[in-house]
PDB file of C-alpha atoms in Angstrom:
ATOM      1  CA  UNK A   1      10.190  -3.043  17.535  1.00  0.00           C
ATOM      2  CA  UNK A   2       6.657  -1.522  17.753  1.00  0.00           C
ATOM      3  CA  UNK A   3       7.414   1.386  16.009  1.00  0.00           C
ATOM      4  CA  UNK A   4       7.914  -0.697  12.863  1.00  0.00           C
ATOM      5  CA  UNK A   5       3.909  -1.123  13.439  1.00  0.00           C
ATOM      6  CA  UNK A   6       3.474   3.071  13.456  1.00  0.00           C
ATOM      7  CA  UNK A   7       6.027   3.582  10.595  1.00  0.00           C
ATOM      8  CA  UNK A   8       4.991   1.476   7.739  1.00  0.00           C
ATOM      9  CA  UNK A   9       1.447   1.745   9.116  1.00  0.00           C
ATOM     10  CA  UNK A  10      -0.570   0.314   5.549  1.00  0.00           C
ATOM     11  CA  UNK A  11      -2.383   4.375   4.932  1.00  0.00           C
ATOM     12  CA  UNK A  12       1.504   5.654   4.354  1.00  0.00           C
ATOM     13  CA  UNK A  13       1.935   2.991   2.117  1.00  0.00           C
ATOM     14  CA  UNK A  14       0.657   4.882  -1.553  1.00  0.00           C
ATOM     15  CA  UNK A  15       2.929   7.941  -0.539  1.00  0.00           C
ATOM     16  CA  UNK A  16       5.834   5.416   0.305  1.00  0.00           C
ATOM     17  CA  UNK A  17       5.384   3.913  -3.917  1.00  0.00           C
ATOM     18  CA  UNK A  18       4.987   7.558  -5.127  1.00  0.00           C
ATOM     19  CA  UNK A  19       8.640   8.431  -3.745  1.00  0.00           C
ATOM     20  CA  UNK A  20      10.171   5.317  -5.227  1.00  0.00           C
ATOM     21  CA  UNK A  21       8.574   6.181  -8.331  1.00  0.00           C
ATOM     22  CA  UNK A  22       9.816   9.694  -8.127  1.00  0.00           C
ATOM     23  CA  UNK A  23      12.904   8.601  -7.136  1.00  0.00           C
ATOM     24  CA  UNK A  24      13.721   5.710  -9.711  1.00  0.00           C
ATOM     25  CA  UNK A  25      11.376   6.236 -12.948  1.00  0.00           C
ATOM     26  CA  UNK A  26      10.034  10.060 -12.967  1.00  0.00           C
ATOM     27  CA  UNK A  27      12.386  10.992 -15.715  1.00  0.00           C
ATOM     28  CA  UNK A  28       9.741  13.537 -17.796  1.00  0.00           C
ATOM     29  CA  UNK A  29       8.039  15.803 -14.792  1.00  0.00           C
ATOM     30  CA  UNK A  30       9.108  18.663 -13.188  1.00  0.00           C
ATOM     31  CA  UNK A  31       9.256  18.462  -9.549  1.00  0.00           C
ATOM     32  CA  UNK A  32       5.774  21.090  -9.401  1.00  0.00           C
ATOM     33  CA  UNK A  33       4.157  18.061 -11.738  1.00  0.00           C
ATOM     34  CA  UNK A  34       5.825  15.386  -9.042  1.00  0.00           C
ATOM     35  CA  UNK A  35       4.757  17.355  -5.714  1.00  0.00           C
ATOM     36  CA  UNK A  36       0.951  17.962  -7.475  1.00  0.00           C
ATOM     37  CA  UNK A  37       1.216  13.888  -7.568  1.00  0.00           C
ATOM     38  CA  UNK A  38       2.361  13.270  -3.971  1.00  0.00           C
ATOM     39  CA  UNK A  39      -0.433  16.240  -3.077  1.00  0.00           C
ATOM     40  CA  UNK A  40      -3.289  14.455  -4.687  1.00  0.00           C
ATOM     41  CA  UNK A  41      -2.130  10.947  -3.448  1.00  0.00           C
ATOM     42  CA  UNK A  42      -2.016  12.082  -0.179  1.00  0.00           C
ATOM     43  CA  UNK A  43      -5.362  13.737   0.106  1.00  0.00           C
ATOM     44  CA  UNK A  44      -6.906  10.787  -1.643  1.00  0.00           C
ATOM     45  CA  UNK A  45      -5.286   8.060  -0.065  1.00  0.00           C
ATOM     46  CA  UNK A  46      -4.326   9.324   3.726  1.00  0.00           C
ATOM     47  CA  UNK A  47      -6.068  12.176   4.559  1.00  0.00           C
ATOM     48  CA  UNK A  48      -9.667  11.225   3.385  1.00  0.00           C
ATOM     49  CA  UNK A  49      -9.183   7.290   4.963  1.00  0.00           C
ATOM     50  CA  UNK A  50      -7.865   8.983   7.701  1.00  0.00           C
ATOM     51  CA  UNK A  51     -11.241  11.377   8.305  1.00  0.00           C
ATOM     52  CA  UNK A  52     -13.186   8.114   7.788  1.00  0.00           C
ATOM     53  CA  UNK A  53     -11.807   6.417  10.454  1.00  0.00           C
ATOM     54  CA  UNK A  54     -11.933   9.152  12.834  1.00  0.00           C
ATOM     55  CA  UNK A  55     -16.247   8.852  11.539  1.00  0.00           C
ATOM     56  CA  UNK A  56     -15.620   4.936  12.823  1.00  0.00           C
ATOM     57  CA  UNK A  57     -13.729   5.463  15.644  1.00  0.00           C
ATOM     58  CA  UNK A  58     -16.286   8.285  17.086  1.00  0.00           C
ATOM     59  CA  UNK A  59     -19.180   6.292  16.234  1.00  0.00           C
ATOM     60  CA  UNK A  60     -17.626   2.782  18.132  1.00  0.00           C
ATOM     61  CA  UNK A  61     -16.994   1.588  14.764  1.00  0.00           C
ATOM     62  CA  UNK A  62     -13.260   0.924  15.066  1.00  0.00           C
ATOM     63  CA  UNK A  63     -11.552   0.658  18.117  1.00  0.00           C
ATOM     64  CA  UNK A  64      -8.093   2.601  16.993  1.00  0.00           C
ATOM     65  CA  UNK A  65      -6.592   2.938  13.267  1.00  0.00           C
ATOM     66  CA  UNK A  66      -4.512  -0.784  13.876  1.00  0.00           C
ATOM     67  CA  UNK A  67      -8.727  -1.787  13.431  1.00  0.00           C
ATOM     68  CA  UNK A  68      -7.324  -5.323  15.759  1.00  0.00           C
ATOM     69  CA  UNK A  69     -10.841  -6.936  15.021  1.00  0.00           C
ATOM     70  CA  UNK A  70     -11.827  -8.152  11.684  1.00  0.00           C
ATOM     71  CA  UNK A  71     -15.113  -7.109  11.287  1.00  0.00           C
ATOM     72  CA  UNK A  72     -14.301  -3.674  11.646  1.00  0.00           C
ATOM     73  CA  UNK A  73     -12.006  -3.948   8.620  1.00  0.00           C
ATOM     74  CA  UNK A  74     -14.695  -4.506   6.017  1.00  0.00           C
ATOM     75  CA  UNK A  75     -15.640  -0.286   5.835  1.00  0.00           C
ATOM     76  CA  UNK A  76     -12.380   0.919   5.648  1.00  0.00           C
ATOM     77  CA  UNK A  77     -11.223  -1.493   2.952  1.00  0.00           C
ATOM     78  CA  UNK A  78     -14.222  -0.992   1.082  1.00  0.00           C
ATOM     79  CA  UNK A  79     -13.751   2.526   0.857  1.00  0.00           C
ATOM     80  CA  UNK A  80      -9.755   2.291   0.180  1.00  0.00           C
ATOM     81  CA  UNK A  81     -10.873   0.007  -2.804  1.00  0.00           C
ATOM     82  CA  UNK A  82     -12.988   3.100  -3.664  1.00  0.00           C
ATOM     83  CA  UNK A  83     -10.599   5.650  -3.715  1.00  0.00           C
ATOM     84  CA  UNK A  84      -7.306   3.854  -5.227  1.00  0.00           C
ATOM     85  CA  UNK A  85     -10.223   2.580  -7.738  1.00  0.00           C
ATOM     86  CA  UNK A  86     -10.686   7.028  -8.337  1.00  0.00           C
ATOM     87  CA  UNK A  87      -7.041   7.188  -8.203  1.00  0.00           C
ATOM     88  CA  UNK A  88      -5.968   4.758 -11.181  1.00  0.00           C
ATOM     89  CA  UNK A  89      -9.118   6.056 -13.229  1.00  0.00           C
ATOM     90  CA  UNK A  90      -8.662  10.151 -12.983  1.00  0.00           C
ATOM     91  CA  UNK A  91      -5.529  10.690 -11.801  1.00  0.00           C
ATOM     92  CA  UNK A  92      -2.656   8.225 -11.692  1.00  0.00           C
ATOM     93  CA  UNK A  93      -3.467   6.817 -15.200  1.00  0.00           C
ATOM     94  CA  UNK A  94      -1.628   4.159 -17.318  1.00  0.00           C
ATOM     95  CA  UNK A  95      -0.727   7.136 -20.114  1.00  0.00           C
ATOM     96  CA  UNK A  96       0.809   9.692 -17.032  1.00  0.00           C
ATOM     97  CA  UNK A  97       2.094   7.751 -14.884  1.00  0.00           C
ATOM     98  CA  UNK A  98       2.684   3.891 -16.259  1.00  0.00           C
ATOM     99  CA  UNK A  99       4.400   2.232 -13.295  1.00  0.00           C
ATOM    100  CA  UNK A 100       2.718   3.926 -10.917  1.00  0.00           C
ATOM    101  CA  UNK A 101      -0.536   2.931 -12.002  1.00  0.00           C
ATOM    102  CA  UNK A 102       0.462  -0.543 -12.081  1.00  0.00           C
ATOM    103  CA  UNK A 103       1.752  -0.206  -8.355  1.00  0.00           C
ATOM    104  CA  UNK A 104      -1.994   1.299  -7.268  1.00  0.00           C
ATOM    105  CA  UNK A 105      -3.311  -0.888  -9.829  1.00  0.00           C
ATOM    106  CA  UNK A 106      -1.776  -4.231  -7.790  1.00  0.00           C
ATOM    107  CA  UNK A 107      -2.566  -2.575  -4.211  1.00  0.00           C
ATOM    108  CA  UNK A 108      -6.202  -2.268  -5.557  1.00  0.00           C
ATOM    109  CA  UNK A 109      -6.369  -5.982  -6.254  1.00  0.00           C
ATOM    110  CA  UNK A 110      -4.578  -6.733  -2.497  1.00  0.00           C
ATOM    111  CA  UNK A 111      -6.842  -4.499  -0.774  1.00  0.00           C
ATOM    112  CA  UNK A 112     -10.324  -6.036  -2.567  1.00  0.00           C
ATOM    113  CA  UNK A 113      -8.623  -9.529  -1.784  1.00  0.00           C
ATOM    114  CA  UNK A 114      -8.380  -8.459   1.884  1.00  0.00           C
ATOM    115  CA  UNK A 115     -11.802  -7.401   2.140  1.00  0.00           C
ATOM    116  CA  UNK A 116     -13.373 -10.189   0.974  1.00  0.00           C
ATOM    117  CA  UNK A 117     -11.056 -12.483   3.620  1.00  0.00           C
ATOM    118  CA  UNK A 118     -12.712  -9.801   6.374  1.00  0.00           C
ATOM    119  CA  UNK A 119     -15.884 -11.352   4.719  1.00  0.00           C
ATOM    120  CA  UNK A 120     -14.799 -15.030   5.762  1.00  0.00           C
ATOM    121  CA  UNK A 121     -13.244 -13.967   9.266  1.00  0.00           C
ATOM    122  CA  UNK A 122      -9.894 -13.997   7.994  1.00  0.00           C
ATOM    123  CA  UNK A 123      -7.271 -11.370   8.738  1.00  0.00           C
ATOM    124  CA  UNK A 124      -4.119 -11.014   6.927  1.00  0.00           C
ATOM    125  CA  UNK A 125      -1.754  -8.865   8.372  1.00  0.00           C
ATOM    126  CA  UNK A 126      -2.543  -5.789   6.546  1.00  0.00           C
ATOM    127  CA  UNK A 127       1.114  -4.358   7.475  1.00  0.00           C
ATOM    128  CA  UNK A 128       3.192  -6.927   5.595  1.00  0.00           C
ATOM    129  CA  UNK A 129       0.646  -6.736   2.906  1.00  0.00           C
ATOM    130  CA  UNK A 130       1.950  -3.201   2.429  1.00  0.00           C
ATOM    131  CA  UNK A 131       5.226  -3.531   2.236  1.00  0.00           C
ATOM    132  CA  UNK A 132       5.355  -6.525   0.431  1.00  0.00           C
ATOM    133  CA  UNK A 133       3.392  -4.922  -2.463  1.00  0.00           C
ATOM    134  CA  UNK A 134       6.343  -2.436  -1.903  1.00  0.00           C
ATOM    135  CA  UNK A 135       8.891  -5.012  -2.402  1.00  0.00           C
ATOM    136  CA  UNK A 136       7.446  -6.460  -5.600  1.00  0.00           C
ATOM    137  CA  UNK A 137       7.442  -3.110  -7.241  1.00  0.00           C
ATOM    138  CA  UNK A 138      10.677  -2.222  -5.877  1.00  0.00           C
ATOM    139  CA  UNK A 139      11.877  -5.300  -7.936  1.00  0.00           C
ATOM    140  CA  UNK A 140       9.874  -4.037 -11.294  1.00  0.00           C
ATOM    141  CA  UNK A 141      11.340  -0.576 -11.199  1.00  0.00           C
ATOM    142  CA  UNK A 142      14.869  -1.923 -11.158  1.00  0.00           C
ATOM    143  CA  UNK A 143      14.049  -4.525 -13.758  1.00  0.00           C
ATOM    144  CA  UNK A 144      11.845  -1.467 -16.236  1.00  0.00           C
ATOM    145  CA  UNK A 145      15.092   1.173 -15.856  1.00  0.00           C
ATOM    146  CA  UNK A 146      17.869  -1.758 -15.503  1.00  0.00           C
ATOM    147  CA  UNK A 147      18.863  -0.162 -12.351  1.00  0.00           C
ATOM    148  CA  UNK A 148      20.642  -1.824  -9.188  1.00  0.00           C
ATOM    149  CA  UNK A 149      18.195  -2.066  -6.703  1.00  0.00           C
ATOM    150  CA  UNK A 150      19.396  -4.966  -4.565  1.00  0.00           C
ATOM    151  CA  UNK A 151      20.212  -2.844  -1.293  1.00  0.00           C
ATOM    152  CA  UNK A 152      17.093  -1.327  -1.351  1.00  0.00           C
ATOM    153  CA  UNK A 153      15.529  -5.135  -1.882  1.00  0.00           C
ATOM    154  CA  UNK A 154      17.712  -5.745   1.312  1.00  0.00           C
ATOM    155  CA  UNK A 155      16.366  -2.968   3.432  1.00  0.00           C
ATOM    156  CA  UNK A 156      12.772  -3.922   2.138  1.00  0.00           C
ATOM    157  CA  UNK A 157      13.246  -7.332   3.079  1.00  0.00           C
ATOM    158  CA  UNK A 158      14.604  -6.309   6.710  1.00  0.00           C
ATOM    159  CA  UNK A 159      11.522  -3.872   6.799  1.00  0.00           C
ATOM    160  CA  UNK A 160       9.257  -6.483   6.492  1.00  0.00           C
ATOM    161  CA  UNK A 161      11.263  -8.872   9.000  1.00  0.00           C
ATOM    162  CA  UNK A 162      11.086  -5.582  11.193  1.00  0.00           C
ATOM    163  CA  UNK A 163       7.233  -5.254  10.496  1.00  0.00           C
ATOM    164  CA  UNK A 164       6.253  -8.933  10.787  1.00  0.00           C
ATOM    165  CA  UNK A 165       8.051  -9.307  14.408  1.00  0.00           C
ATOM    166  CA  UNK A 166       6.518  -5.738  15.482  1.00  0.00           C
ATOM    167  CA  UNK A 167       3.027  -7.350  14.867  1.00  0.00           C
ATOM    168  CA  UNK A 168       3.706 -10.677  16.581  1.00  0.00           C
ATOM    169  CA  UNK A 169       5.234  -8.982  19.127  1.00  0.00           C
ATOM    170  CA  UNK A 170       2.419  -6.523  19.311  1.00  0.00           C
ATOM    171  CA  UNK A 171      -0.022  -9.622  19.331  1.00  0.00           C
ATOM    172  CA  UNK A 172      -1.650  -8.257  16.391  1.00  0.00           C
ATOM    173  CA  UNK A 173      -1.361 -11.577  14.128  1.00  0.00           C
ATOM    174  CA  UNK A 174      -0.160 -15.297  14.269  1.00  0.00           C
ATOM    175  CA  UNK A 175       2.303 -16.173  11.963  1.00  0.00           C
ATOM    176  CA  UNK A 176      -0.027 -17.644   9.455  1.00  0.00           C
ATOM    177  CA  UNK A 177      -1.565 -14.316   8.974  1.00  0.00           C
ATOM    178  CA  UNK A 178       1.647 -12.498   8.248  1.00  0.00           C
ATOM    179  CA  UNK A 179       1.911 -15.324   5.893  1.00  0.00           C
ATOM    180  CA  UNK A 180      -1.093 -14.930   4.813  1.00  0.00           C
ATOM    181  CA  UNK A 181      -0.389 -10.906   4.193  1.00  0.00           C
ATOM    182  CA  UNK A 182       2.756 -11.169   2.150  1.00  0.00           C
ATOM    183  CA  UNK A 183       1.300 -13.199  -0.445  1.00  0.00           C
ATOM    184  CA  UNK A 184      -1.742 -11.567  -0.989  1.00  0.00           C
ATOM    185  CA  UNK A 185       0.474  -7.883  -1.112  1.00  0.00           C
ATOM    186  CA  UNK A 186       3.183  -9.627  -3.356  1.00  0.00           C
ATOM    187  CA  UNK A 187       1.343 -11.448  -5.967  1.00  0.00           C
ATOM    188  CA  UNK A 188      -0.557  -9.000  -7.659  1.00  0.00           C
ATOM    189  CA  UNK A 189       2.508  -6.970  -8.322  1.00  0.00           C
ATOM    190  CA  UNK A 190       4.469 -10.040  -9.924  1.00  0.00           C
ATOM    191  CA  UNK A 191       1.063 -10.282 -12.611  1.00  0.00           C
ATOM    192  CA  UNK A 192       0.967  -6.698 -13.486  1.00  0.00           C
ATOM    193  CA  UNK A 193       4.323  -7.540 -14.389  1.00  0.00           C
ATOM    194  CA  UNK A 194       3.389  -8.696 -17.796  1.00  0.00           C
ATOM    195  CA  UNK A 195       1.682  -5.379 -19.083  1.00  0.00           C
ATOM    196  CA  UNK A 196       4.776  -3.017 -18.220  1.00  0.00           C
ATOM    197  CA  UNK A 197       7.702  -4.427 -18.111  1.00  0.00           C
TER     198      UNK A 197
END
């Protein structure tokens, strides 16, 4: 089950959205327009993070990239909340790329809620947080393009079950803080609700 821990890892998270959004609402860009998009998401939102934490994890700053204590979350979500804050405001804009931005727009809010629980020792599973803000905008594509999307709600939903168990098993996080994770990922999706669907 660990390798549910390596797989939906929270940095593949952005380019996991992108392909449902490709896949269920891209209906006016050519696939050049849609792999510039995954490009630019990927550079912004894995490979930079990614160089960061290699800067943390050479300087002691971060122990290895599941970042196990919680103080040395507060950098790395600091600067995600950077870049998905460059992302929604040059790139992945509300007039390109609607439901996307909502998607990055939610994440945004999940990752600056997580940071400031790093602030007061807390540590929600960061995993399930992830997915979860998956799952909620799995739920608004179907609803925006009136689309079936209830066995892809079922594999998201075994995902997480998959994800959550990986972590406990991986003595990662108590079950409060996978708890703790899945609202904080899920909620801001089901608000953003309101300005595009």
């Amino acid at each position: 089950m660990k390798w549910f821990s390596y797989l939906f890892h929270p940095i593949f998270i952005p380019l996991f959205g992108t392909a449902l959004y490709a896949w269920l609402d891209c209906h006016s860009y050519n696939q050049i327009q849609i792999w510039k998009l995954f490009i630019h998401v990927a550079v912004m939102l894995q490979v930079l993070p990614l160089l960061f934490f290699w800067l943390l994890h050479k300087t002691g700053q971060a122990a290895n990239l599941m970042l196990p204590d919680v103080s040395q979350r507060k950098l790395p979500l600091l600067l995600q909340a950077l870049l998905l804050s460059l992302v929604i405001e040059r790139s992945v804009t509300a007039e390109l790329f609607p439901s996307l931005y909502f998607f990055f727009l939610a994440a945004l809010f999940s990752v600056l809620v997580a940071t400031i629980a790093a602030f007061f020792k807390l540590k929600p599973s960061l995993h399930v947080l992830g997915v979860a803000g998956l799952l909620t905008y799995l739920i608004g594509l179907g609803i925006h393009n009136q689309l079936n999307v209830s066995s892809l709600v079922a594999l998201l939903l075994f995902i997480i079950g998959g994800v959550a168990s990986s972590r406990l098993q991986m003595k990662a996080h108590t079950p409060k803080e996978l708890i703790m994770g899945f609202v904080i990922g899920f909620t801001p999706g089901l608000f953003f609700y309101y300005f595009w669907l």
